[in-house]
Amino acid sequence: MSNKEIYDFSKDLLYQLELIILNIKNKLINYYKTKAPRL
């Protein structure tokens, strides 16, 4: 693998990871909105 391939691969991986984190964050926020007692 060339340096460019490795760079593109890691960039893609980071992008995927970011999407997963955002997804989990949204799920947590929605969960707390519905389940948490009103403060």
Coordinates of C-alpha atoms in Angstrom, one line a residue:
M1 CA 0.0 0.0 0.0
S2 CA 1.2 3.5 -0.9
N3 CA 1.2 6.4 1.5
K4 CA -1.8 7.9 -0.3
E5 CA -3.8 4.7 0.1
I6 CA -3.0 4.5 3.8
Y7 CA -4.0 8.1 4.1
D8 CA -7.3 7.7 2.3
F9 CA -8.0 4.5 4.2
S10 CA -7.5 6.1 7.6
K11 CA -9.4 9.2 6.6
D12 CA -12.4 7.0 5.6
L13 CA -12.1 5.1 8.8
L14 CA -12.2 8.3 10.9
Y15 CA -15.2 9.5 8.9
Q16 CA -17.1 6.2 9.6
L17 CA -16.1 6.5 13.3
E18 CA -17.4 10.0 13.5
L19 CA -20.8 9.0 12.0
I20 CA -21.0 6.2 14.6
I21 CA -20.2 8.5 17.5
L22 CA -22.8 11.1 16.3
N23 CA -25.4 8.3 15.9
I24 CA -24.8 7.0 19.4
K25 CA -24.9 10.6 20.8
N26 CA -28.2 11.2 19.2
K27 CA -29.6 7.9 20.5
L28 CA -28.5 8.8 24.0
I29 CA -30.0 12.3 23.8
N30 CA -33.3 10.9 22.6
Y31 CA -33.2 8.2 25.3
Y32 CA -32.7 10.8 28.1
K33 CA -35.4 13.0 26.6
T34 CA -38.0 10.3 26.8
K35 CA -36.8 8.3 29.9
A36 CA -35.2 10.8 32.2
P37 CA -37.5 12.4 34.8
R38 CA -38.2 16.0 34.2
L39 CA -35.7 18.1 36.0

